[in-house]
Coordinates of C-alpha atoms (C1' of nucleotides) in Angstrom, one line a residue:
Chain D
M1 CA 2.9 -4.8 -147.8
T2 CA -0.5 -5.7 -146.5
D3 CA -2.2 -8.9 -147.3
L4 CA -4.1 -8.8 -150.5
A5 CA -6.0 -11.9 -149.8
E6 CA -5.0 -13.4 -153.1
P7 CA -3.2 -16.4 -154.3
A8 CA 0.4 -15.9 -154.9
H9 CA 0.0 -15.6 -158.6
L10 CA -2.8 -13.9 -160.5
V11 CA -2.3 -15.9 -163.6
A12 CA -1.6 -19.5 -164.6
P13 CA 2.1 -20.2 -165.5
R14 CA 2.6 -19.0 -169.0
R15 CA 5.2 -19.4 -171.6
R16 CA 7.3 -16.6 -172.8
D17 CA 4.7 -14.1 -173.8
A18 CA 5.4 -10.4 -173.4
R19 CA 1.8 -9.3 -173.9
A20 CA 0.5 -11.8 -171.3
T21 CA 3.2 -10.8 -168.9
R22 CA 2.5 -7.1 -169.4
A23 CA -1.2 -7.7 -168.8
A24 CA -0.6 -9.7 -165.7
I25 CA 1.6 -6.9 -164.3
L26 CA -1.0 -4.3 -165.1
E27 CA -3.7 -6.3 -163.4
A28 CA -1.6 -6.8 -160.3
A29 CA -0.8 -3.1 -160.3
K30 CA -4.4 -2.2 -160.4
R31 CA -5.1 -4.4 -157.4
A32 CA -2.1 -3.4 -155.4
F33 CA -2.3 0.3 -156.0
A34 CA -6.0 0.2 -155.0
V35 CA -5.3 -1.5 -151.7
T36 CA -2.1 0.0 -150.7
G37 CA -1.8 3.2 -152.6
Y38 CA 1.0 4.5 -154.7
D39 CA 3.7 5.0 -152.2
R40 CA 3.1 1.9 -150.1
T41 CA 3.1 -0.3 -153.1
S42 CA 6.5 -1.4 -154.2
L43 CA 7.3 -2.7 -157.7
R44 CA 8.6 -5.9 -156.0
D45 CA 5.1 -6.4 -154.5
I46 CA 3.5 -6.0 -157.9
A47 CA 6.0 -8.3 -159.6
A48 CA 5.5 -11.0 -157.0
L49 CA 1.7 -10.7 -157.3
A50 CA 2.0 -11.0 -161.1
G51 CA 4.4 -13.9 -160.8
S52 CA 6.9 -11.9 -162.7
D53 CA 10.2 -10.1 -162.3
V54 CA 10.7 -6.6 -161.0
A55 CA 13.0 -5.6 -163.7
L56 CA 10.4 -6.0 -166.4
I57 CA 8.3 -3.2 -165.0
P58 CA 10.6 -0.3 -165.8
R59 CA 11.1 -2.0 -169.1
Y60 CA 7.5 -2.4 -170.1
F61 CA 6.0 0.7 -168.5
G62 CA 8.9 3.1 -168.3
G63 CA 8.9 3.2 -164.5
K64 CA 6.6 3.2 -161.6
E65 CA 4.8 6.4 -162.6
G66 CA 4.2 5.0 -166.0
L67 CA 2.7 1.9 -164.6
F68 CA 0.5 3.9 -162.3
T69 CA -0.8 6.1 -165.0
E70 CA -1.6 3.2 -167.2
A71 CA -3.3 1.4 -164.3
L72 CA -5.3 4.4 -163.6
K73 CA -6.5 4.8 -167.2
A74 CA -7.4 1.1 -167.3
T75 CA -9.3 1.4 -164.1
I76 CA -11.5 4.3 -165.1
A77 CA -13.5 2.8 -167.8
P78 CA -16.6 4.5 -169.1
D79 CA -19.5 2.8 -167.4
R80 CA -22.4 1.5 -169.5
L81 CA -24.8 4.2 -168.3
R82 CA -27.1 4.0 -171.3
D83 CA -28.1 0.5 -170.2
W84 CA -29.4 1.8 -166.9
D85 CA -33.1 2.4 -166.4
R86 CA -33.6 5.9 -165.4
S87 CA -36.6 5.0 -163.2
R88 CA -34.5 2.7 -161.2
F89 CA -31.2 4.6 -161.3
S90 CA -31.3 6.2 -157.9
R91 CA -32.2 3.1 -156.1
D92 CA -29.7 1.0 -158.0
V93 CA -26.9 3.4 -157.2
A94 CA -27.9 3.5 -153.6
E95 CA -28.0 -0.2 -153.3
M96 CA -24.6 -0.4 -154.9
M97 CA -23.2 2.1 -152.3
A98 CA -24.7 0.1 -149.5
G99 CA -22.9 -3.0 -150.6
A100 CA -19.6 -1.3 -151.1
A101 CA -17.6 -2.2 -148.0
D102 CA -16.2 -5.5 -149.1
I103 CA -12.6 -5.1 -150.3
A104 CA -13.1 -8.1 -152.5
D105 CA -15.7 -6.3 -154.6
P106 CA -13.9 -4.9 -157.6
R107 CA -15.9 -1.7 -157.5
T108 CA -14.6 -1.1 -154.0
R109 CA -11.1 -1.6 -155.2
T110 CA -11.6 0.7 -158.1
F111 CA -12.9 3.4 -155.9
Q112 CA -10.2 3.0 -153.4
F113 CA -7.8 3.3 -156.3
L114 CA -9.3 6.6 -157.3
L115 CA -9.4 7.9 -153.8
Q116 CA -5.8 7.2 -153.4
A117 CA -5.1 9.1 -156.6
A118 CA -7.1 12.0 -155.3
T119 CA -5.0 12.5 -152.2
S120 CA -1.7 12.8 -154.0
P121 CA -0.9 16.2 -155.5
T122 CA 0.9 14.6 -158.4
T123 CA -1.9 12.2 -159.4
A124 CA -4.9 14.5 -158.6
P125 CA -4.8 16.5 -161.9
L126 CA -4.6 13.3 -163.9
L127 CA -7.5 11.9 -162.0
G128 CA -9.4 15.1 -162.6
R129 CA -9.1 14.9 -166.3
A130 CA -9.9 11.2 -166.4
V131 CA -13.0 11.7 -164.3
Q132 CA -14.2 14.5 -166.5
E133 CA -13.8 12.5 -169.7
R134 CA -15.0 9.1 -168.5
F135 CA -17.4 9.9 -165.8
L136 CA -18.8 13.4 -165.8
A137 CA -19.3 13.7 -169.6
P138 CA -21.2 10.4 -169.9
I139 CA -23.5 11.3 -167.0
R140 CA -24.0 14.7 -168.4
D141 CA -25.0 13.4 -171.7
W142 CA -27.2 10.8 -170.0
L143 CA -29.0 13.5 -168.0
G144 CA -29.2 15.4 -171.3
D145 CA -30.0 19.0 -170.4
A146 CA -28.3 22.3 -170.0
A147 CA -27.5 21.9 -166.4
G148 CA -26.3 18.4 -166.9
Q149 CA -22.7 19.1 -166.3
E150 CA -23.2 20.7 -163.0
R151 CA -25.7 18.1 -161.9
A152 CA -23.3 15.4 -162.9
R153 CA -20.7 16.9 -160.7
V154 CA -23.0 17.0 -157.8
L155 CA -24.0 13.5 -158.4
A156 CA -20.3 12.4 -158.6
A157 CA -19.6 14.2 -155.3
I158 CA -22.4 12.5 -153.5
Y159 CA -21.3 9.2 -154.9
I160 CA -17.8 9.7 -153.8
G161 CA -18.9 10.9 -150.4
F162 CA -20.9 7.9 -149.6
L163 CA -18.2 5.6 -150.7
V164 CA -15.7 7.3 -148.5
E165 CA -18.2 7.1 -145.7
R166 CA -18.5 3.3 -146.2
L167 CA -14.7 3.1 -146.4
I168 CA -14.2 4.8 -143.1
R169 CA -16.9 2.8 -141.4
G170 CA -15.5 -0.5 -142.7
A171 CA -18.3 -2.8 -141.6
A172 CA -21.0 -3.7 -144.0
L173 CA -24.5 -2.3 -143.7
E174 CA -27.1 -4.8 -142.5
G175 CA -30.8 -5.0 -141.8
A176 CA -32.8 -1.9 -140.9
E177 CA -29.8 0.3 -141.0
R178 CA -29.2 -0.7 -144.6
T179 CA -32.8 -0.1 -145.5
A180 CA -32.8 3.3 -144.0
F181 CA -29.5 4.1 -145.7
V182 CA -30.8 3.0 -149.1
E183 CA -34.0 4.9 -148.6
R184 CA -32.3 8.1 -147.7
V185 CA -29.7 8.0 -150.5
T186 CA -32.3 7.2 -153.1
A187 CA -34.1 10.3 -152.1
V188 CA -31.0 12.4 -152.3
I189 CA -30.0 11.2 -155.7
E190 CA -33.6 11.5 -156.9
G191 CA -33.5 15.1 -155.8
V192 CA -30.5 15.8 -157.9
I193 CA -31.3 13.9 -161.1
G194 CA -35.0 14.6 -161.0
A195 CA -34.8 18.4 -160.7
A196 CA -34.4 20.4 -163.8
Chain L
M1 CA 8.5 17.5 -150.9
T2 CA 6.1 20.0 -152.5
D3 CA 6.2 23.6 -151.6
L4 CA 4.3 24.4 -148.5
A5 CA 4.2 28.1 -149.2
E6 CA 5.4 28.8 -145.7
P7 CA 8.3 30.7 -144.2
A8 CA 11.2 28.4 -143.3
H9 CA 10.3 28.3 -139.7
L10 CA 6.9 28.1 -138.2
V11 CA 7.9 29.6 -134.9
A12 CA 10.2 32.3 -133.7
P13 CA 13.6 31.2 -132.6
R14 CA 13.2 29.8 -129.1
R15 CA 15.4 28.9 -126.3
R16 CA 15.8 25.4 -125.1
D17 CA 12.3 24.4 -124.4
A18 CA 11.2 20.9 -125.0
R19 CA 7.5 21.7 -124.8
A20 CA 7.7 24.5 -127.4
T21 CA 9.8 22.4 -129.6
R22 CA 7.4 19.5 -129.4
A23 CA 4.5 21.8 -130.2
A24 CA 6.4 23.3 -133.2
I25 CA 7.1 19.8 -134.5
L26 CA 3.5 18.8 -134.0
E27 CA 2.2 21.9 -135.8
A28 CA 4.6 21.3 -138.7
A29 CA 3.6 17.7 -138.9
K30 CA -0.1 18.6 -139.1
R31 CA 0.6 20.9 -142.1
A32 CA 3.0 18.6 -143.8
F33 CA 1.0 15.5 -143.4
A34 CA -2.1 17.2 -144.7
V35 CA -0.4 18.5 -147.8
T36 CA 1.9 15.6 -148.7
G37 CA 0.4 12.6 -147.0
Y38 CA 2.0 10.2 -144.7
D39 CA 4.4 8.5 -147.0
R40 CA 5.6 11.5 -149.0
T41 CA 6.3 13.4 -145.9
S42 CA 9.7 12.8 -144.4
L43 CA 10.7 13.5 -140.9
R44 CA 13.4 15.7 -142.3
D45 CA 10.8 17.9 -144.0
I46 CA 8.9 18.2 -140.8
A47 CA 12.0 19.0 -138.8
A48 CA 13.0 21.6 -141.3
L49 CA 9.6 23.2 -141.2
A50 CA 9.6 23.3 -137.5
G51 CA 13.1 24.6 -137.4
S52 CA 14.2 21.7 -135.4
D53 CA 16.3 18.5 -135.7
V54 CA 15.2 15.2 -137.2
A55 CA 16.5 13.1 -134.3
L56 CA 14.1 14.8 -131.8
I57 CA 11.0 13.3 -133.5
P58 CA 11.6 9.7 -132.7
R59 CA 12.6 10.8 -129.3
Y60 CA 9.5 12.9 -128.5
F61 CA 6.9 11.0 -130.5
G62 CA 8.3 7.5 -130.5
G63 CA 8.7 7.4 -134.3
K64 CA 6.9 8.6 -137.4
E65 CA 3.7 6.7 -136.7
G66 CA 3.4 8.1 -133.2
L67 CA 3.8 11.6 -134.6
F68 CA 1.1 10.9 -137.2
T69 CA -1.3 9.5 -134.7
E70 CA -0.9 12.5 -132.5
A71 CA -1.2 14.9 -135.3
L72 CA -4.4 13.2 -136.4
K73 CA -5.9 13.5 -133.0
A74 CA -4.9 17.1 -132.7
T75 CA -6.4 17.8 -136.1
I76 CA -9.9 16.5 -135.4
A77 CA -11.3 19.0 -133.1
P78 CA -15.1 19.3 -132.4
D79 CA -16.6 22.0 -134.5
R80 CA -18.7 24.7 -132.8
L81 CA -21.9 23.5 -134.3
R82 CA -24.2 25.0 -131.6
D83 CA -23.3 28.5 -132.9
W84 CA -24.8 27.8 -136.2
D85 CA -28.1 29.2 -137.2
R86 CA -30.2 26.3 -138.5
S87 CA -32.1 28.5 -140.9
R88 CA -28.8 29.4 -142.6
F89 CA -27.0 26.1 -142.1
S90 CA -27.4 24.6 -145.5
R91 CA -26.3 27.7 -147.3
D92 CA -23.4 28.3 -145.0
V93 CA -22.1 24.8 -145.5
A94 CA -22.6 25.0 -149.3
E95 CA -20.7 28.3 -149.4
M96 CA -17.9 26.8 -147.3
M97 CA -17.6 23.9 -149.7
A98 CA -17.5 26.2 -152.7
G99 CA -14.6 28.1 -151.1
A100 CA -12.6 25.1 -150.1
A101 CA -10.1 24.8 -152.9
D102 CA -7.4 27.0 -151.5
I103 CA -4.7 25.0 -149.9
A104 CA -4.0 27.9 -147.6
D105 CA -7.4 27.5 -146.0
P106 CA -6.8 25.6 -142.8
R107 CA -10.1 23.8 -143.3
T108 CA -8.8 22.4 -146.6
R109 CA -5.7 21.3 -145.0
T110 CA -7.6 19.6 -142.2
F111 CA -9.8 17.8 -144.6
Q112 CA -7.0 16.7 -146.8
F113 CA -5.4 15.3 -143.7
L114 CA -8.4 13.3 -142.9
L115 CA -8.8 12.0 -146.4
Q116 CA -5.3 10.8 -146.3
A117 CA -6.1 8.9 -143.1
A118 CA -9.1 7.4 -144.7
T119 CA -7.1 5.7 -147.5
S120 CA -4.7 3.9 -145.2
P121 CA -6.0 0.7 -143.7
T122 CA -4.1 1.3 -140.5
T123 CA -5.4 4.8 -139.9
A124 CA -9.0 4.3 -141.2
P125 CA -10.4 2.7 -138.0
L126 CA -8.9 5.5 -135.9
L127 CA -10.4 8.1 -138.1
G128 CA -13.8 6.3 -138.0
R129 CA -13.9 6.4 -134.3
A130 CA -12.8 10.1 -134.2
V131 CA -15.4 11.1 -136.8
Q132 CA -18.1 9.3 -134.8
E133 CA -17.2 11.1 -131.6
R134 CA -16.4 14.5 -132.8
F135 CA -18.5 14.9 -135.9
L136 CA -21.4 12.6 -136.2
A137 CA -22.4 12.8 -132.5
P138 CA -22.6 16.6 -132.4
I139 CA -24.5 16.8 -135.6
R140 CA -26.9 14.1 -134.4
D141 CA -27.5 16.0 -131.2
W142 CA -27.9 19.2 -133.1
L143 CA -30.5 17.6 -135.4
G144 CA -32.1 16.2 -132.3
D145 CA -34.4 13.5 -133.4
A146 CA -34.6 9.7 -133.6
A147 CA -33.1 9.4 -137.2
G148 CA -30.5 12.0 -136.3
Q149 CA -27.6 9.6 -136.4
E150 CA -28.4 8.2 -139.8
R151 CA -29.0 11.7 -141.2
A152 CA -25.8 12.9 -139.7
R153 CA -24.0 10.2 -141.5
V154 CA -25.6 11.1 -144.8
L155 CA -24.7 14.7 -144.2
A156 CA -21.1 13.8 -143.4
A157 CA -21.0 11.7 -146.6
I158 CA -22.2 14.6 -148.7
Y159 CA -19.8 17.0 -147.1
I160 CA -16.9 14.7 -147.7
G161 CA -17.9 14.0 -151.2
F162 CA -18.1 17.6 -152.2
L163 CA -14.7 18.3 -150.7
V164 CA -13.2 15.5 -152.6
E165 CA -14.7 16.8 -155.7
R166 CA -13.2 20.2 -155.1
L167 CA -9.9 18.5 -154.4
I168 CA -9.9 16.7 -157.7
R169 CA -11.0 19.7 -159.6
G170 CA -8.3 21.9 -158.1
A171 CA -9.4 25.2 -159.4
A172 CA -11.7 27.5 -157.4
L173 CA -15.3 28.0 -158.2
E174 CA -16.2 31.4 -159.7
G175 CA -19.1 33.4 -161.0
A176 CA -22.2 31.7 -162.3
E177 CA -20.8 28.2 -161.8
R178 CA -20.2 28.9 -158.2
T179 CA -23.7 30.3 -157.8
A180 CA -25.3 27.3 -159.4
F181 CA -23.1 25.0 -157.2
V182 CA -24.1 26.7 -154.0
E183 CA -27.8 26.6 -155.0
R184 CA -27.7 23.0 -155.8
V185 CA -25.8 21.9 -152.7
T186 CA -28.0 24.0 -150.5
A187 CA -31.0 22.2 -151.8
V188 CA -29.5 18.8 -151.3
I189 CA -28.5 19.5 -147.7
E190 CA -31.8 21.1 -147.0
G191 CA -33.4 17.9 -148.3
V192 CA -31.5 15.9 -145.7
I193 CA -31.7 18.0 -142.6
G194 CA -35.2 19.2 -143.3
A195 CA -36.9 15.9 -143.7
A196 CA -38.0 14.0 -140.7
Chain A
dG1 C1' 17.9 -28.5 -186.5
dG2 C1' 20.2 -24.5 -185.5
dC3 C1' 20.7 -19.5 -185.5
dG4 C1' 18.9 -14.9 -183.7
dC5 C1' 16.5 -12.2 -181.1
dA6 C1' 12.9 -11.4 -177.9
dA7 C1' 11.8 -12.5 -173.2
dG8 C1' 13.1 -13.4 -168.7
dT9 C1' 16.6 -13.6 -164.7
dC10 C1' 19.9 -11.9 -161.5
dA11 C1' 23.0 -9.1 -159.1
dA12 C1' 24.4 -4.6 -158.1
dC13 C1' 24.0 0.3 -157.7
dA14 C1' 22.6 4.7 -155.8
dC15 C1' 19.5 7.0 -153.3
dG16 C1' 16.4 8.5 -149.5
dC17 C1' 14.6 7.1 -145.4
dA18 C1' 13.8 6.4 -140.2
dT19 C1' 16.2 5.4 -136.4
dT20 C1' 20.1 5.1 -133.1
dG21 C1' 23.8 6.4 -130.2
dA22 C1' 27.5 9.3 -128.8
dC23 C1' 28.6 13.9 -128.2
dA24 C1' 28.1 19.1 -127.2
dT25 C1' 25.7 22.7 -124.7
dG26 C1' 22.8 25.8 -122.6
dG27 C1' 19.8 26.9 -118.5
dC28 C1' 18.1 26.1 -113.9
dG29 C1' 18.7 24.9 -108.9
dT30 C1' 21.6 25.2 -105.4
Chain P
dA1 C1' 29.2 30.7 -109.7
dC2 C1' 29.1 26.2 -110.8
dG3 C1' 27.7 21.6 -111.8
dC4 C1' 24.3 18.6 -113.7
dC5 C1' 20.7 17.1 -116.4
dA6 C1' 17.6 18.1 -119.9
dT7 C1' 17.9 19.6 -124.5
dG8 C1' 19.7 19.9 -128.9
dT9 C1' 23.3 18.4 -132.6
dC10 C1' 25.6 15.4 -135.6
dA11 C1' 27.4 11.5 -137.9
dA12 C1' 26.6 6.8 -138.9
dT13 C1' 23.9 2.6 -139.8
dG14 C1' 20.7 -0.5 -141.9
dC15 C1' 17.0 -1.1 -144.7
dG16 C1' 13.9 -0.8 -148.6
dT17 C1' 13.4 1.3 -152.8
dG18 C1' 13.5 2.1 -158.2
dT19 C1' 16.4 1.5 -161.8
dT20 C1' 20.2 -0.3 -164.7
dG21 C1' 23.1 -3.4 -167.1
dA22 C1' 25.0 -7.8 -168.2
dC23 C1' 23.8 -12.4 -168.5
dT24 C1' 20.9 -16.6 -169.7
dT25 C1' 17.2 -19.0 -171.8
dG26 C1' 13.7 -20.4 -174.8
dC27 C1' 10.6 -19.6 -178.8
dG28 C1' 10.0 -19.1 -183.9
dC29 C1' 11.6 -18.8 -188.5
dC30 C1' 14.5 -20.0 -192.3

DNA sequence: GGCGCAAGTCAACACGCATTGACATGGCGT
DNA sequence: ACGCCATGTCAATGCGTGTTGACTTGCGCC
């Protein structure tokens, strides 16, 4: 598999502790799946990254699919939207997008994970449900009006689109280009969340 | 692999004709890769779909990767943007997005193919260059002003985002929901291509 | 302190895959 | 009409995979 730019082990050597081992495997899976995708990631890779043994994975997670499902659930965590200041929301999101090219950034990893899930026919429905529950619903409530659901969807789409764009481009945004990007994206988002 | 909802053979039975065989394989590969992705698509699937033999693929394309690369190149074709009426552009694009859930639609297939490419570290740079050449550059020229390149990028991102959203959702948009969607997206696009 | 069971290790299996090479065969040029 | 080479077929090989089962080891409790 491709280089994960990580030390060989994610965790310090631990004594016999099933919970810690399980957690280490799950964490390794989240990283590995995000970078390499479901198919290109082998259980052996994950086990090595977790400093564990391959055979434990089918035992603890009931197989590769079970591990993936659990990693996906763990990855999509409801964001603390309520903490965000609505007057700064658009710009904050735009800034976040502009910075999202570094693979080391956990947000980038998360997104890549989700995108990987979106492209597989088997994982796409699962992702759809998860996104609805943990992403669209909170945003809708946060927007708090009748058309909230639909606007949340549009917002999510824009968000996804820009992240894919950054992913394709690879390089980070710098200088004037970055400024222009942030400006433009801010305006677009504002247009969506501002309008009734 | 998953059902491609296609007859067993893409082409009528042909005599010994290397070019036709090659073309049939390439066509089958474009479809199969788009639906199933690189990893989940086996050369045996492609060969069966093309009504051909597996062994010919390494011979004609130098292996699976070679076939994928060529299929990717063949898939990204410059769109006929110049034909589009600028006054109707936003709505046309929005309508297109709304209709893009059917896997039978070749545009959906194409897009899924590209998205697959975007998630793989090896194919992403290739895709990046292709998108720049055949998508961003035409749009930029079509918009025809100084900030065209940057606006083209934003437009591409929005386009991608909505298609991913449709992909995740799976089901087609209908009735009032569709109307609202088209309305909103039209406004967003208009905001991008309209502003100087 | 020693037993018992949870936790971890290891080897082996069955499967699907891409790729290779040897073989058959049909069509075109002469 | 015939021979030759491109074209297609087929079986076999090697590799990587997920998963299973039997084995070993160490922690915690009586």
